[in-house]
PDB file of C-alpha atoms and ligand atoms in Angstrom:
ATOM      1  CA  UNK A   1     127.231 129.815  99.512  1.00 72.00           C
ATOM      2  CA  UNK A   2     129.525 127.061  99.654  1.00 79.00           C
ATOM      3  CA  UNK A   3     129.313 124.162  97.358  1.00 77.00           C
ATOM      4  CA  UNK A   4     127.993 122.110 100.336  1.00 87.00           C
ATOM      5  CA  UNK A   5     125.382 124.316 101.448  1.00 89.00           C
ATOM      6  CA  UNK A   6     124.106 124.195  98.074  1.00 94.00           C
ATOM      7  CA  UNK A   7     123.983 120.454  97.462  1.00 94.00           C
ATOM      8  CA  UNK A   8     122.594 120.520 100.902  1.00 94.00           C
ATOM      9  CA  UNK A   9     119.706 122.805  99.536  1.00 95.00           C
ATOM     10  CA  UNK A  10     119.507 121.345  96.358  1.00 96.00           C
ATOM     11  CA  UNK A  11     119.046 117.593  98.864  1.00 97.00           C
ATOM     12  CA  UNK A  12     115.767 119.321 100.746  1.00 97.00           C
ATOM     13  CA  UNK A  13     114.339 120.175  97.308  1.00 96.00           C
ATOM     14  CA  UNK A  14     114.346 116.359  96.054  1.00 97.00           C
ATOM     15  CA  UNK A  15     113.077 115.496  99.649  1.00 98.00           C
ATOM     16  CA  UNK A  16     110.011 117.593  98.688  1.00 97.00           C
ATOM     17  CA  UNK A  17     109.302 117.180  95.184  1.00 97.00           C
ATOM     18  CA  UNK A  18     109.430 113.127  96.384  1.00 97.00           C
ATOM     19  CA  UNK A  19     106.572 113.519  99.298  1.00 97.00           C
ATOM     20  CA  UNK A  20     108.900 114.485 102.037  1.00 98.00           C
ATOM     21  CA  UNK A  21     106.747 117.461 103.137  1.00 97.00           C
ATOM     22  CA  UNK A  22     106.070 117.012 107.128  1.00 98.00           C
ATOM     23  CA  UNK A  23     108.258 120.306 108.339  1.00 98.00           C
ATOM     24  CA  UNK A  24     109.542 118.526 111.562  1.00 98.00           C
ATOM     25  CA  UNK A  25     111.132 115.843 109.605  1.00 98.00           C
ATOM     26  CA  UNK A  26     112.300 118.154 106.498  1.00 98.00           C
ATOM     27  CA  UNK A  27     113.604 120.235 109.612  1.00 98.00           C
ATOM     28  CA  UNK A  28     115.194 116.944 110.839  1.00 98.00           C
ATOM     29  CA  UNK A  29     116.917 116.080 108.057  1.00 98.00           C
ATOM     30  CA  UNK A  30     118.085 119.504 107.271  1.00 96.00           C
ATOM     31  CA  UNK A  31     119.317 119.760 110.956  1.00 96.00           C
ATOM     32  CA  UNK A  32     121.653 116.225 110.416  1.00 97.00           C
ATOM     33  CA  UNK A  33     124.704 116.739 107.841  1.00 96.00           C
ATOM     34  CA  UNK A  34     124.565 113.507 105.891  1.00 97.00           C
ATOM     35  CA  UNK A  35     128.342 114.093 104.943  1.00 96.00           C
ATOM     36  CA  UNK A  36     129.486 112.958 108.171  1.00 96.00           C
ATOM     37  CA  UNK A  37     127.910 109.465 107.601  1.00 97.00           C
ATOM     38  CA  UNK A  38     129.603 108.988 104.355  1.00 96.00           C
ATOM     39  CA  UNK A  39     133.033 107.788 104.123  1.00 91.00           C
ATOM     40  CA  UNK A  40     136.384 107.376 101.780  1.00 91.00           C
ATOM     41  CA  UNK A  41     135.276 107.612  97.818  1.00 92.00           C
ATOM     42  CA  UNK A  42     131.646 108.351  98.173  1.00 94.00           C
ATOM     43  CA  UNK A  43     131.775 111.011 100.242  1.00 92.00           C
ATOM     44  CA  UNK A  44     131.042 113.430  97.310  1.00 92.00           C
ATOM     45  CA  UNK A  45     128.084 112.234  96.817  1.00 96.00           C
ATOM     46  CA  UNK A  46     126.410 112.402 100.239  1.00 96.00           C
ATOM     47  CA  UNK A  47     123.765 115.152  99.342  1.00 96.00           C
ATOM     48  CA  UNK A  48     122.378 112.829  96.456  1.00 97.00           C
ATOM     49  CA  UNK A  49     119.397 110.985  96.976  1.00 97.00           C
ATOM     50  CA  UNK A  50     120.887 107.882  96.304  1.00 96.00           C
ATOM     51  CA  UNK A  51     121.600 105.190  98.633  1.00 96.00           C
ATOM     52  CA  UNK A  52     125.439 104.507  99.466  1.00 97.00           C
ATOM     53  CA  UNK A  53     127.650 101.496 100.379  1.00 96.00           C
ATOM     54  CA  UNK A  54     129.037 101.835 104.004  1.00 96.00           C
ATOM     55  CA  UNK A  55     131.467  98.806 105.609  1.00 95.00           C
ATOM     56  CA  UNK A  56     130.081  95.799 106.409  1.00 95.00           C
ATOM     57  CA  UNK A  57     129.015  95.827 102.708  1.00 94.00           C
ATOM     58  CA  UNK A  58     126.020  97.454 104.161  1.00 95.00           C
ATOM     59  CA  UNK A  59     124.599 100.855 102.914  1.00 95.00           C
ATOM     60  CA  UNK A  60     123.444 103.897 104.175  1.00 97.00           C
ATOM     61  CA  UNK A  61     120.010 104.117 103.060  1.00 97.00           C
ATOM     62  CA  UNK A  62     118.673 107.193 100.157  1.00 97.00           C
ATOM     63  CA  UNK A  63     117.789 110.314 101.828  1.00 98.00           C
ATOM     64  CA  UNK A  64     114.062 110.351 100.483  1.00 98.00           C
ATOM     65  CA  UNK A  65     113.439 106.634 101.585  1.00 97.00           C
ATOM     66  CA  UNK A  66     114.333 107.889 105.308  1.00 98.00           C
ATOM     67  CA  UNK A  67     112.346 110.736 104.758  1.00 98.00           C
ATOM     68  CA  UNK A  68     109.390 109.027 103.900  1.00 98.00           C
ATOM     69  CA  UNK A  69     109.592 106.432 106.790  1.00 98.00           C
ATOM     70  CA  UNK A  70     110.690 108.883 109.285  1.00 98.00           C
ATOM     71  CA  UNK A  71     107.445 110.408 108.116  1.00 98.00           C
ATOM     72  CA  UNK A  72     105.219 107.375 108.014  1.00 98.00           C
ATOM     73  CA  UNK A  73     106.253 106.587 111.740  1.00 98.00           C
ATOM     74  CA  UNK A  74     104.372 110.236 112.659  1.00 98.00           C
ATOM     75  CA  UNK A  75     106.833 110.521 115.852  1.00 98.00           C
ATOM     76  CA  UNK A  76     105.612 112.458 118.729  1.00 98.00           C
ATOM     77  CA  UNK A  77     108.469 114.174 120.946  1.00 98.00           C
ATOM     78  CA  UNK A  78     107.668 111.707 123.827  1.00 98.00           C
ATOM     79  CA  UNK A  79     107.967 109.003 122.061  1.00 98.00           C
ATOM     80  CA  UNK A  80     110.391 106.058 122.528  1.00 98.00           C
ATOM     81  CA  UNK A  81     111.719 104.695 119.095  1.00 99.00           C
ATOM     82  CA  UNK A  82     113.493 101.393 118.529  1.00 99.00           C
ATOM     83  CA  UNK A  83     115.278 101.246 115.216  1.00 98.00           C
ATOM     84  CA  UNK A  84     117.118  97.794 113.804  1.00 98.00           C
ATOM     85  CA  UNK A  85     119.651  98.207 111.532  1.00 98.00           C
ATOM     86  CA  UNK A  86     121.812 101.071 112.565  1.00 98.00           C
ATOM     87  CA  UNK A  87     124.189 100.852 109.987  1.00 98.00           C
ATOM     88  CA  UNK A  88     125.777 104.280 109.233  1.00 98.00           C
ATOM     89  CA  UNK A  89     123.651 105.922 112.351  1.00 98.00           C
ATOM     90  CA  UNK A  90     122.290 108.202 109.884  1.00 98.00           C
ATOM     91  CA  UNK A  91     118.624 107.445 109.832  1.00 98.00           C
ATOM     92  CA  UNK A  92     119.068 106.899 114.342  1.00 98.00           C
ATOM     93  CA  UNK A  93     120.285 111.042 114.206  1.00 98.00           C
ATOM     94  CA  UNK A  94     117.308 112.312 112.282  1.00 98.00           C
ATOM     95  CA  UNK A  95     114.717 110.273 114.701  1.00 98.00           C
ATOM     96  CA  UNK A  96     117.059 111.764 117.785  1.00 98.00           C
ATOM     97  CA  UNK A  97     115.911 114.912 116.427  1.00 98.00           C
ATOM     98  CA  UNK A  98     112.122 114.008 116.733  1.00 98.00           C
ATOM     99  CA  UNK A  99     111.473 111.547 119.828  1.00 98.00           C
ATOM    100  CA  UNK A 100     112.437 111.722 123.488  1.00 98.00           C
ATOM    101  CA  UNK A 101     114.638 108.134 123.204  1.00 98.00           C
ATOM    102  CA  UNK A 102     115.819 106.031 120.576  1.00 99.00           C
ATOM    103  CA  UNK A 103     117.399 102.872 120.490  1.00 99.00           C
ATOM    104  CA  UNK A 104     119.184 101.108 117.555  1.00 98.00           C
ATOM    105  CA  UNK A 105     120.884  97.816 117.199  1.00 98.00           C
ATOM    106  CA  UNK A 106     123.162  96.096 114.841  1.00 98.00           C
ATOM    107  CA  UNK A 107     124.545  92.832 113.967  1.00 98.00           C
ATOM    108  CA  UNK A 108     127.593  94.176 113.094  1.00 98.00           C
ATOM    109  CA  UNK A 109     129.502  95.237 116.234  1.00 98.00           C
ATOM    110  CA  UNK A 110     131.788  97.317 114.075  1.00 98.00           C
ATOM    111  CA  UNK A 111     128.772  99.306 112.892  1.00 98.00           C
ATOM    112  CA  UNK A 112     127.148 100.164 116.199  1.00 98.00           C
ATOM    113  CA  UNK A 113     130.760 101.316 117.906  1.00 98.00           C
ATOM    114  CA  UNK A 114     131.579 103.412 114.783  1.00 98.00           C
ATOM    115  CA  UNK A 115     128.005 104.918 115.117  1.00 98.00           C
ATOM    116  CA  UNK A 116     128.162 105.554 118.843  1.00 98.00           C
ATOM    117  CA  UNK A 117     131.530 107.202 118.133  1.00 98.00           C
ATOM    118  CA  UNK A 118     129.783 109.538 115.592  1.00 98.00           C
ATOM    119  CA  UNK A 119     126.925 110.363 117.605  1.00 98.00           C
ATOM    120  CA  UNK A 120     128.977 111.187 120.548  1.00 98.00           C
ATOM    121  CA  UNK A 121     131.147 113.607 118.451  1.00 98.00           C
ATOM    122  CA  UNK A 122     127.818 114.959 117.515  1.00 98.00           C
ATOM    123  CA  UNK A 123     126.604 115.680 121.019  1.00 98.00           C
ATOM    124  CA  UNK A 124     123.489 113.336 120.113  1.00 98.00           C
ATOM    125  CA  UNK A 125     122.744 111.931 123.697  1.00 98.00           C
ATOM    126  CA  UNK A 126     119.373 110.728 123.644  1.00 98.00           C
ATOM    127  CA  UNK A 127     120.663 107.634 121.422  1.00 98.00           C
ATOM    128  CA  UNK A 128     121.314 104.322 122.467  1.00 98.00           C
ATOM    129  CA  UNK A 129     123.404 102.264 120.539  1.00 98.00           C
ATOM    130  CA  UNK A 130     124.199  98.191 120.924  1.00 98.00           C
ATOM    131  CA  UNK A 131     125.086  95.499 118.924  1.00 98.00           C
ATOM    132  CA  UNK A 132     122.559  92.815 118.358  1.00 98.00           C
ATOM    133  CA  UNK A 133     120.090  91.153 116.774  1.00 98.00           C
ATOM    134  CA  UNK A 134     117.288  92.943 116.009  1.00 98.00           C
ATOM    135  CA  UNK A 135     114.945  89.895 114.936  1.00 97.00           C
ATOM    136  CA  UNK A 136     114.450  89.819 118.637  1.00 97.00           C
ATOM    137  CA  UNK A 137     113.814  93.289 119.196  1.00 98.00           C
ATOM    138  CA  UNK A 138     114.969  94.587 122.481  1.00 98.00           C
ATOM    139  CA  UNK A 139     112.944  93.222 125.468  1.00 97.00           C
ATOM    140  CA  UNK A 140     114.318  95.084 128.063  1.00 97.00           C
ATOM    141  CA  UNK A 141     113.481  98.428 126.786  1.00 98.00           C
ATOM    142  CA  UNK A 142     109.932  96.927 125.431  1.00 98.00           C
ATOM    143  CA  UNK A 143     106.925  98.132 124.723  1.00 98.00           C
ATOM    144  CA  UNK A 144     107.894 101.231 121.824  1.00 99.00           C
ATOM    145  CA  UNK A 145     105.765 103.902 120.658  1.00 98.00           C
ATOM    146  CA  UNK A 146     107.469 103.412 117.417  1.00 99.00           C
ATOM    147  CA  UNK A 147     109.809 100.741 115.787  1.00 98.00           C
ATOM    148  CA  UNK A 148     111.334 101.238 111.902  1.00 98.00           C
ATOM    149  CA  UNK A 149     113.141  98.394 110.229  1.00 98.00           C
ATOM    150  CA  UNK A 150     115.682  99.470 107.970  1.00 98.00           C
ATOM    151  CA  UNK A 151     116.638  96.132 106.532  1.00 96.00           C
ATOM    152  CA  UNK A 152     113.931  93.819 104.664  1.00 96.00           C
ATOM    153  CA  UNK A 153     112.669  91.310 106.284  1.00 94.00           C
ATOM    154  CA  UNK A 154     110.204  88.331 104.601  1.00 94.00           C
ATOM    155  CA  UNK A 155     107.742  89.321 107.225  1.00 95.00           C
ATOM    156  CA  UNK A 156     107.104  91.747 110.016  1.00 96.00           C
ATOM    157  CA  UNK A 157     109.543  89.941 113.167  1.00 97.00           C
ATOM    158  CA  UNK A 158     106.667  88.373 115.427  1.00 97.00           C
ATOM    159  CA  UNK A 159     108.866  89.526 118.494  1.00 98.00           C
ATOM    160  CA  UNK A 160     108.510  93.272 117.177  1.00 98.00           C
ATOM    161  CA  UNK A 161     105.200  93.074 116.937  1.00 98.00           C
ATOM    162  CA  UNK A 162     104.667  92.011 120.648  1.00 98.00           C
ATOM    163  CA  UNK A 163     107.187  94.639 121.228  1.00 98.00           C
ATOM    164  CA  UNK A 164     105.228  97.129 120.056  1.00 98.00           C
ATOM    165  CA  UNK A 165     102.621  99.443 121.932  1.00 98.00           C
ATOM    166  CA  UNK A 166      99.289  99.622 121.953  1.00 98.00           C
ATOM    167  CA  UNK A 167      98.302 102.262 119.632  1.00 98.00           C
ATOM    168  CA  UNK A 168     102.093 102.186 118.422  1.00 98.00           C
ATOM    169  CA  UNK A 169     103.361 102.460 114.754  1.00 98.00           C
ATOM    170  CA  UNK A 170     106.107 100.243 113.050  1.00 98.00           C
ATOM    171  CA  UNK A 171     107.464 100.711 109.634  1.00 98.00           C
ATOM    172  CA  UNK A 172     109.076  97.592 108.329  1.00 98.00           C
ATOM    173  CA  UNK A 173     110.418  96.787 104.335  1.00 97.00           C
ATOM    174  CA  UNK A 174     109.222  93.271 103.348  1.00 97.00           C
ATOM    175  CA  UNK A 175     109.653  91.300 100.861  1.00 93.00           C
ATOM    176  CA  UNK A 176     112.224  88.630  99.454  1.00 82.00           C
ATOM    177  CA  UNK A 177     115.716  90.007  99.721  1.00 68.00           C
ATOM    178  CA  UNK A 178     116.864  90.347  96.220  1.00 73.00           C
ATOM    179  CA  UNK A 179     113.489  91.063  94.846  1.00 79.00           C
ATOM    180  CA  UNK A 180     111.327  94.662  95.026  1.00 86.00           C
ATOM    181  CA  UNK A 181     110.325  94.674  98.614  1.00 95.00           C
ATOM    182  CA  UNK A 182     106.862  96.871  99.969  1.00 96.00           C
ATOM    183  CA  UNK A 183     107.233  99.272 102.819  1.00 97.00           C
ATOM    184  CA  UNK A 184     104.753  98.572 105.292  1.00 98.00           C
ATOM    185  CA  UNK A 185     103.364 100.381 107.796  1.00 98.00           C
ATOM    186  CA  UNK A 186     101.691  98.302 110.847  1.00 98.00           C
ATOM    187  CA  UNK A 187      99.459  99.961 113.473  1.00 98.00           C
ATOM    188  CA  UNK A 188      98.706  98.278 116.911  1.00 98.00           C
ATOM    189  CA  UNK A 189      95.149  98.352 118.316  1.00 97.00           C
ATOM    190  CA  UNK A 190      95.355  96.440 120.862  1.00 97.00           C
ATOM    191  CA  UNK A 191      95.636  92.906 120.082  1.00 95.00           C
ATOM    192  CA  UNK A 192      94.647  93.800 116.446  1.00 98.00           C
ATOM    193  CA  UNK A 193      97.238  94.838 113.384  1.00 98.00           C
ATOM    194  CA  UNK A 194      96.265  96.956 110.608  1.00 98.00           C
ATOM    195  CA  UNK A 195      98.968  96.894 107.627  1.00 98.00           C
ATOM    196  CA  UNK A 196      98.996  99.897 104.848  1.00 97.00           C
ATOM    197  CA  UNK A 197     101.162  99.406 101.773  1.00 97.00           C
ATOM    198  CA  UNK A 198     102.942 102.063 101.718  1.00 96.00           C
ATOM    199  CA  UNK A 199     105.298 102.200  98.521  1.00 94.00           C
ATOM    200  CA  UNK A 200     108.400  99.627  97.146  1.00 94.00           C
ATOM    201  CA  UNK A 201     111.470  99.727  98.362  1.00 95.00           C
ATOM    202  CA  UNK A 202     115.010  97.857  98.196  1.00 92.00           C
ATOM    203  CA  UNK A 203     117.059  97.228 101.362  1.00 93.00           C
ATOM    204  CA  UNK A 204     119.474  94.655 102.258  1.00 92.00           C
ATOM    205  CA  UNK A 205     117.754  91.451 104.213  1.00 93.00           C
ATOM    206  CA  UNK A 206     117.663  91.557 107.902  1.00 96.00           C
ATOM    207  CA  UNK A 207     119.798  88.360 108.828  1.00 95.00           C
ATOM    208  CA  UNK A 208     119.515  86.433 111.494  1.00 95.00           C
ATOM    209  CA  UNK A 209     122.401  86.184 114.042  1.00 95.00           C
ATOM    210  CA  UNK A 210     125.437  88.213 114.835  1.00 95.00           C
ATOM    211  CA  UNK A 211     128.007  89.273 112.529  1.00 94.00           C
ATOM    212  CA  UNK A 212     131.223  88.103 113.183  1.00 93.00           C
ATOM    213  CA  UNK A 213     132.566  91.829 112.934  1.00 92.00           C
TER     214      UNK A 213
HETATM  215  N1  SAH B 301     119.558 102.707 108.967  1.00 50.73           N
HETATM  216  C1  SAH B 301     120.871 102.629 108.367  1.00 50.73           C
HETATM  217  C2  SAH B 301     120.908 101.803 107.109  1.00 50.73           C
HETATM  218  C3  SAH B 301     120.632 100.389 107.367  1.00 50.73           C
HETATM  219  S1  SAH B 301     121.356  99.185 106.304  1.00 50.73           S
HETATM  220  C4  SAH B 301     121.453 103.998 108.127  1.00 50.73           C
HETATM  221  O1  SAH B 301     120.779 105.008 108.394  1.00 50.73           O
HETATM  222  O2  SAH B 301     122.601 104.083 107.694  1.00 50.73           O
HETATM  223  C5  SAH B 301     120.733  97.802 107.179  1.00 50.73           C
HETATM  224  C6  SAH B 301     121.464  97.453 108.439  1.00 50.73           C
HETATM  225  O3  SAH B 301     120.724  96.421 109.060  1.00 50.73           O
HETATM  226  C7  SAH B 301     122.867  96.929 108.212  1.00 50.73           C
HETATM  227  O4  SAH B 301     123.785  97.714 108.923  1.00 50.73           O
HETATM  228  C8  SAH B 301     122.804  95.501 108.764  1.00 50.73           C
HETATM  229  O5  SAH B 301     123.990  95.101 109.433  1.00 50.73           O
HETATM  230  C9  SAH B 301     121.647  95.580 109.715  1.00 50.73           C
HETATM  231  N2  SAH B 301     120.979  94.305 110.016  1.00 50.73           N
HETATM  232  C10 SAH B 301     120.613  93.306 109.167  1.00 50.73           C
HETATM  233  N3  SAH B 301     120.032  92.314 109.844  1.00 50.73           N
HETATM  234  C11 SAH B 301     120.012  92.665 111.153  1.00 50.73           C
HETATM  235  C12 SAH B 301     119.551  92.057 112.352  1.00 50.73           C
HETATM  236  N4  SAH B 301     118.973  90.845 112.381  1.00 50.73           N
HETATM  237  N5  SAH B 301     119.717  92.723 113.516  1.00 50.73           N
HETATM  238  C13 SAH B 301     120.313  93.942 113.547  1.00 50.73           C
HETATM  239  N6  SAH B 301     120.768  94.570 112.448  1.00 50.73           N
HETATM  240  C14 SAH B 301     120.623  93.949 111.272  1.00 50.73           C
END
């Protein structure tokens, strides 16, 4: 086995021993090689379950944080995801792997083209990838089954919430930027929310605007 296929082994293990233990999303995450989201002096470690700094000064987040989200959002294969904060396009490839559609946006337009160019060399084609700001959600593709926020936010975006189906799941970190932030999970009944706590987390704040890259 080569030294890869065993850190990618050793990667599925953590996943597990940490709560990862839905099979479609283990089989997700097994299917996507986080080594081609990595870049330059960090690529070594792209089987750890740590997170990593991508440009941008952004970072592509740890493998069992996506695991447990991914898992959290309990996607069905018809399902049309919307994701904000594509960053790396790491987390956007494992939820290809599980819903009919996903979208993801990010404020950095440098981040979404390098992403579509991965994806593309990927053959990942149910993707959509665009630059913008995600505190706005995206309208014209509105309402989602499911919408993840992989930056923090100090509370769930009101225009996600409207954006979100009936019945419909969103995951979303919250907190105060630089502090401990809790992972929440929000389900839509109608014009009711119910919110779960799900676990803390750390993630970079969503900010509002674009980038200028
Ligand atoms: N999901 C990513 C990691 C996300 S890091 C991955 O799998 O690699 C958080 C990302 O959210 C960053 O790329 C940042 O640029 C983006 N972001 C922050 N605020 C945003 C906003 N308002 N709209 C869109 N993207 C935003």
């Amino acid at each position: 086995m080569t030294f890869d296929a065993q850190a990618r082994m050793q990667l599925l293990f953590a996943l597990r021993s940490k709560g990862v233990t839905d099979t479609r999303v283990l089989a997700a995450m097994e299917a996507v090689d986080r080594g081609r989201f990595v870049r330059g002096i960090f690529q070594g470690r792209a089987y750890e379950d740590m997170p990593l700094p991508i440009e941008c000064g952004q970072t592509i987040s740890q493998p069992s944080v996506v695991g447990l989200m991914t898992q959290a959002l309990n996607i069905r294969p018809r399902d049309k995801v919307l994701e904000i904060g594509t960053g790396s396009g790491y987390q956007a490839a494992i939820l290809s792997q599980l819903a009919r559609r996903v979208y993801t946006v990010d404020r950095h337009k440098r981040l979404a083209r390098a992403a579509r160019e991965l994806l593309e060399s990927m053959d990942i084609t149910n993707v959509t990838i665009l630059p913008a700001d995600g505190g706005h959600g995206l309208p014209e593709q509105a309402p989602f089954d499911r919408i993840l926020v992989t930056a923090a936010a100090e509370d769930p975006p009101p225009a996600l919430l409207a954006q979100l189906r009936d019945g419909g799941i969103m995951v979303v970190p919250v907190g105060q930027s630089d502090h401990v932030q809790t992972l929440l999970k929000v389900t839509r009944q109608g014009d009711d929310y119910d919110y779960d706590d799900l676990r803390s987390v750390r993630f970079v704040p969503l900010v509002e605007g674009m980038a200028t890259d």
